[in-house]
Short mmCIF file of C-alpha atoms in Angstrom, two decimals:
data_model
loop_
_atom_site.label_atom_id
_atom_site.label_comp_id
_atom_site.label_asym_id
_atom_site.label_seq_id
_atom_site.Cartn_x
_atom_site.Cartn_y
_atom_site.Cartn_z
CA ASP A 1206 0.00 0.00 0.00
CA ILE A 1207 1.12 3.58 -0.61
CA GLN A 1208 1.44 5.46 2.65
CA MET A 1209 0.42 9.12 2.77
CA THR A 1210 1.86 11.35 5.47
CA GLN A 1211 0.53 14.83 6.13
CA SER A 1212 2.19 17.58 8.09
CA PRO A 1213 1.46 19.19 10.34
CA SER A 1214 -1.19 17.07 12.08
CA SER A 1215 -2.71 20.23 13.49
CA LEU A 1216 -2.28 23.89 12.86
CA SER A 1217 -3.49 27.08 14.53
CA ALA A 1218 -3.92 30.12 12.33
CA SER A 1219 -5.81 33.38 12.12
CA VAL A 1220 -8.29 34.73 9.61
CA GLY A 1221 -6.34 36.23 6.74
CA ASP A 1222 -3.28 34.03 7.22
CA ARG A 1223 -1.66 32.08 4.40
CA VAL A 1224 -1.51 28.41 5.28
CA THR A 1225 0.31 25.49 3.68
CA ILE A 1226 -0.31 21.80 4.36
CA THR A 1227 2.10 19.18 3.09
CA CYS A 1228 1.42 15.62 1.96
CA ARG A 1229 4.14 13.10 1.20
CA ALA A 1230 3.67 9.75 -0.55
CA SER A 1231 5.78 6.70 0.23
CA GLN A 1232 6.46 6.26 -3.50
CA SER A 1233 5.96 8.31 -6.61
CA ILE A 1234 2.30 8.86 -7.49
CA SER A 1235 2.81 11.28 -10.38
CA SER A 1236 -0.01 13.81 -9.96
CA TYR A 1237 -2.60 11.33 -8.71
CA LEU A 1238 -3.26 13.34 -5.57
CA ASN A 1239 -6.52 14.81 -4.32
CA TRP A 1240 -7.39 17.09 -1.40
CA TYR A 1241 -10.57 17.12 0.70
CA GLN A 1242 -12.01 19.36 3.39
CA GLN A 1243 -14.11 17.85 6.17
CA LYS A 1244 -16.15 19.74 8.73
CA PRO A 1245 -17.48 18.07 11.89
CA GLY A 1246 -20.39 15.74 11.23
CA LYS A 1247 -20.12 16.18 7.47
CA ALA A 1248 -18.80 14.16 4.58
CA PRO A 1249 -15.48 15.16 3.04
CA LYS A 1250 -15.70 17.66 0.19
CA LEU A 1251 -13.39 17.56 -2.82
CA LEU A 1252 -11.25 20.68 -3.13
CA ILE A 1253 -8.41 19.81 -5.50
CA TYR A 1254 -7.99 16.89 -7.90
CA ALA A 1255 -5.00 15.77 -9.94
CA ALA A 1256 -2.71 17.68 -7.57
CA SER A 1257 -3.52 21.16 -8.85
CA SER A 1258 -6.97 21.32 -10.47
CA LEU A 1259 -9.56 23.29 -8.54
CA GLN A 1260 -12.91 21.55 -8.22
CA SER A 1261 -15.83 23.55 -9.57
CA GLY A 1262 -17.33 25.86 -6.97
CA VAL A 1263 -14.28 25.85 -4.69
CA PRO A 1264 -12.92 29.33 -3.91
CA SER A 1265 -9.76 30.34 -5.71
CA ARG A 1266 -7.93 30.95 -2.43
CA PHE A 1267 -7.37 27.18 -2.40
CA SER A 1268 -4.56 25.87 -4.56
CA GLY A 1269 -2.55 22.68 -4.88
CA SER A 1270 0.85 21.85 -6.23
CA GLY A 1271 3.39 19.08 -6.46
CA SER A 1272 4.12 15.85 -8.25
CA GLY A 1273 5.96 12.64 -7.56
CA THR A 1274 6.04 12.26 -3.79
CA ASP A 1275 5.63 15.78 -2.39
CA PHE A 1276 2.48 17.87 -2.52
CA THR A 1277 1.09 21.00 -0.92
CA LEU A 1278 -2.31 22.52 -0.32
CA THR A 1279 -2.25 26.28 0.16
CA ILE A 1280 -4.99 28.55 1.40
CA SER A 1281 -3.97 32.06 0.45
CA SER A 1282 -6.10 34.00 2.94
CA LEU A 1283 -7.94 32.02 5.58
CA GLN A 1284 -11.63 32.64 5.96
CA PRO A 1285 -13.74 31.65 9.00
CA GLU A 1286 -15.39 28.83 7.03
CA ASP A 1287 -12.00 27.26 6.22
CA PHE A 1288 -11.41 25.97 9.74
CA ALA A 1289 -11.80 22.23 9.25
CA THR A 1290 -9.79 19.05 8.78
CA TYR A 1291 -7.99 18.50 5.47
CA TYR A 1292 -7.08 15.13 3.94
CA CYS A 1293 -4.92 14.19 1.00
CA GLN A 1294 -5.67 11.00 -0.96
CA GLN A 1295 -3.61 9.14 -3.51
CA SER A 1296 -5.45 7.72 -6.49
CA TYR A 1297 -2.41 6.24 -8.25
CA SER A 1298 -3.19 2.68 -7.21
CA THR A 1299 -5.57 0.65 -5.11
CA PRO A 1300 -6.05 0.49 -2.24
CA HIS A 1301 -6.64 4.22 -2.38
CA THR A 1302 -5.16 5.69 0.76
CA PHE A 1303 -5.59 8.91 2.69
CA GLY A 1304 -3.30 10.99 4.81
CA GLN A 1305 -4.05 11.07 8.53
CA GLY A 1306 -5.54 14.55 8.27
CA THR A 1307 -4.54 18.07 9.25
CA ARG A 1308 -6.79 19.85 11.69
CA LEU A 1309 -6.85 23.58 11.06
CA GLU A 1310 -7.93 25.53 14.13
CA ILE A 1311 -8.56 29.15 14.90
CA LYS A 1312 -5.74 30.88 16.79
CA GLN B 672 -26.27 16.67 -10.12
CA VAL B 673 -25.60 13.17 -8.81
CA GLN B 674 -26.50 12.57 -5.17
CA LEU B 675 -25.83 9.54 -3.00
CA GLN B 676 -27.65 8.34 0.11
CA GLU B 677 -26.62 5.52 2.42
CA SER B 678 -29.17 3.37 4.22
CA GLY B 679 -29.10 0.39 6.54
CA PRO B 680 -29.10 -0.68 10.18
CA GLY B 681 -27.29 1.56 12.61
CA LEU B 682 -26.59 -1.27 15.05
CA VAL B 683 -25.05 -4.64 14.25
CA LYS B 684 -24.14 -7.41 16.70
CA PRO B 685 -20.58 -8.74 16.86
CA SER B 686 -19.86 -11.63 14.46
CA GLN B 687 -22.83 -10.68 12.28
CA THR B 688 -22.83 -9.09 8.82
CA LEU B 689 -23.06 -5.36 8.26
CA SER B 690 -25.22 -4.50 5.24
CA LEU B 691 -25.56 -1.05 3.72
CA THR B 692 -27.07 0.26 0.51
CA CYS B 693 -26.25 3.42 -1.41
CA THR B 694 -28.95 4.90 -3.63
CA VAL B 695 -27.78 7.07 -6.51
CA SER B 696 -30.06 9.82 -7.77
CA GLY B 697 -29.67 12.44 -10.46
CA GLY B 698 -27.69 10.13 -12.68
CA SER B 699 -27.32 6.55 -13.81
CA ILE B 700 -25.21 4.09 -11.89
CA SER B 701 -24.58 2.47 -15.27
CA SER B 702 -22.60 5.50 -16.41
CA GLY B 703 -19.19 4.36 -17.52
CA SER B 704 -17.66 7.50 -16.06
CA TYR B 705 -17.64 6.30 -12.47
CA TYR B 706 -16.73 3.62 -10.05
CA TRP B 707 -18.87 3.37 -6.93
CA SER B 708 -16.95 3.24 -3.68
CA TRP B 709 -17.35 2.67 0.03
CA ILE B 710 -15.19 4.53 2.57
CA ARG B 711 -15.35 4.46 6.35
CA GLN B 712 -14.23 6.65 9.22
CA PRO B 713 -14.09 5.58 12.89
CA ALA B 714 -14.99 8.34 15.31
CA GLY B 715 -12.19 10.88 15.59
CA LYS B 716 -10.01 9.01 13.09
CA GLY B 717 -9.07 9.13 9.43
CA LEU B 718 -10.59 7.76 6.27
CA GLU B 719 -10.24 4.18 5.04
CA TRP B 720 -11.18 3.09 1.54
CA ILE B 721 -13.09 -0.20 1.67
CA GLY B 722 -13.57 -0.98 -1.99
CA ARG B 723 -15.37 -0.17 -5.22
CA ILE B 724 -17.49 -1.60 -7.99
CA TYR B 725 -17.78 -0.68 -11.64
CA THR B 726 -21.02 -0.85 -13.58
CA SER B 727 -19.79 -4.09 -15.16
CA GLY B 728 -19.71 -5.68 -11.73
CA SER B 729 -15.93 -5.66 -11.52
CA THR B 730 -14.72 -5.04 -7.97
CA ASN B 731 -11.59 -3.98 -6.11
CA TYR B 732 -11.24 -4.34 -2.35
CA ASN B 733 -8.84 -3.10 0.27
CA PRO B 734 -6.60 -6.10 1.08
CA SER B 735 -7.00 -5.31 4.79
CA LEU B 736 -10.74 -6.13 4.51
CA LYS B 737 -10.90 -8.27 1.39
CA SER B 738 -11.73 -11.55 3.12
CA ARG B 739 -14.83 -10.00 4.71
CA VAL B 740 -16.13 -7.55 2.08
CA THR B 741 -18.58 -7.93 -0.77
CA ILE B 742 -19.73 -5.00 -2.90
CA SER B 743 -22.52 -5.51 -5.40
CA VAL B 744 -24.57 -3.37 -7.78
CA ASP B 745 -28.24 -3.37 -8.73
CA THR B 746 -28.55 -1.29 -11.87
CA SER B 747 -32.34 -1.70 -11.98
CA LYS B 748 -32.61 0.13 -8.66
CA ASN B 749 -29.66 2.48 -9.25
CA GLN B 750 -28.09 1.16 -6.05
CA PHE B 751 -24.91 -0.47 -4.88
CA SER B 752 -24.38 -2.31 -1.63
CA LEU B 753 -21.77 -3.23 0.95
CA LYS B 754 -21.63 -6.36 3.04
CA LEU B 755 -18.99 -6.75 5.75
CA SER B 756 -19.01 -10.06 7.55
CA SER B 757 -17.81 -11.15 10.99
CA VAL B 758 -17.87 -7.62 12.36
CA THR B 759 -16.23 -6.55 15.61
CA ALA B 760 -16.20 -3.33 17.58
CA ALA B 761 -13.31 -2.21 15.38
CA ASP B 762 -15.77 -1.95 12.49
CA THR B 763 -17.76 0.74 14.28
CA ALA B 764 -17.54 3.79 12.03
CA VAL B 765 -19.34 6.24 9.81
CA TYR B 766 -19.69 4.57 6.43
CA TYR B 767 -19.75 6.72 3.32
CA CYS B 768 -20.58 5.84 -0.24
CA ALA B 769 -19.00 7.96 -2.96
CA SER B 770 -18.69 8.16 -6.68
CA GLU B 771 -15.14 7.70 -7.91
CA ARG B 772 -14.26 9.29 -11.23
CA ASN B 773 -12.87 6.60 -13.54
CA ILE B 774 -10.00 8.82 -14.62
CA ARG B 775 -7.74 10.16 -11.90
CA HIS B 776 -10.02 8.50 -9.34
CA TRP B 777 -11.08 11.31 -7.07
CA PHE B 778 -14.18 10.91 -4.85
CA ASP B 779 -17.01 13.29 -5.59
CA PRO B 780 -19.76 13.49 -4.55
CA TRP B 781 -20.08 11.65 -1.26
CA GLY B 782 -23.15 10.50 0.59
CA GLN B 783 -23.85 12.11 3.95
CA GLY B 784 -22.59 9.04 5.78
CA THR B 785 -24.26 6.61 8.15
CA LEU B 786 -23.03 5.57 11.58
CA VAL B 787 -22.85 1.84 12.16
CA THR B 788 -22.18 0.68 15.70
CA VAL B 789 -21.12 -2.88 16.42
CA SER B 790 -22.34 -3.84 19.86
CA SER B 791 -24.27 -6.60 21.56
#
């Protein structure tokens, strides 16, 4: 199985901050990397697919980059509704695997 | 706009079989553009992909669960189902169904999720 490791596991930030979350794969996955946002009691929501493509309807302050084994999700200017848990997911091979999550909290 | 909705018992006894159904609306489950997946999340923990089925009936399962999982599809009802046998407390989780794009394989949309508790 391909292991996905996110860092940090948790992060405190303020509204307006620029935030970066990192995801590392245990082997090269090309650009088969997706990012999700999950709020308490809700299903995950797709933000970014194929490492850098913004899902329709997702604000442009979200962006993704990377290829191979190292990827980043950046939120350019945090908004109150962005405080949530973020997961990366590799779709290079089955079993599809997720990172452990990054909890983004209000400072 | 495709929507998914999970249904099934919220309480299952240890050693029994967990059975859930996902109903797809707003689109055809026979669309060749998607796989249909199950994903679970224990309380306070991360996401685990359980497996998927294609409209042809072809399946892929997570090796960690493969011996206990069966995913099937009923195209006449626009539904797909999950069966997980010999459950234990470790199988207590929120279970999500999701559509998985057949290129690049991202999950979107997801069902709202259903909590299944394994307890006597």
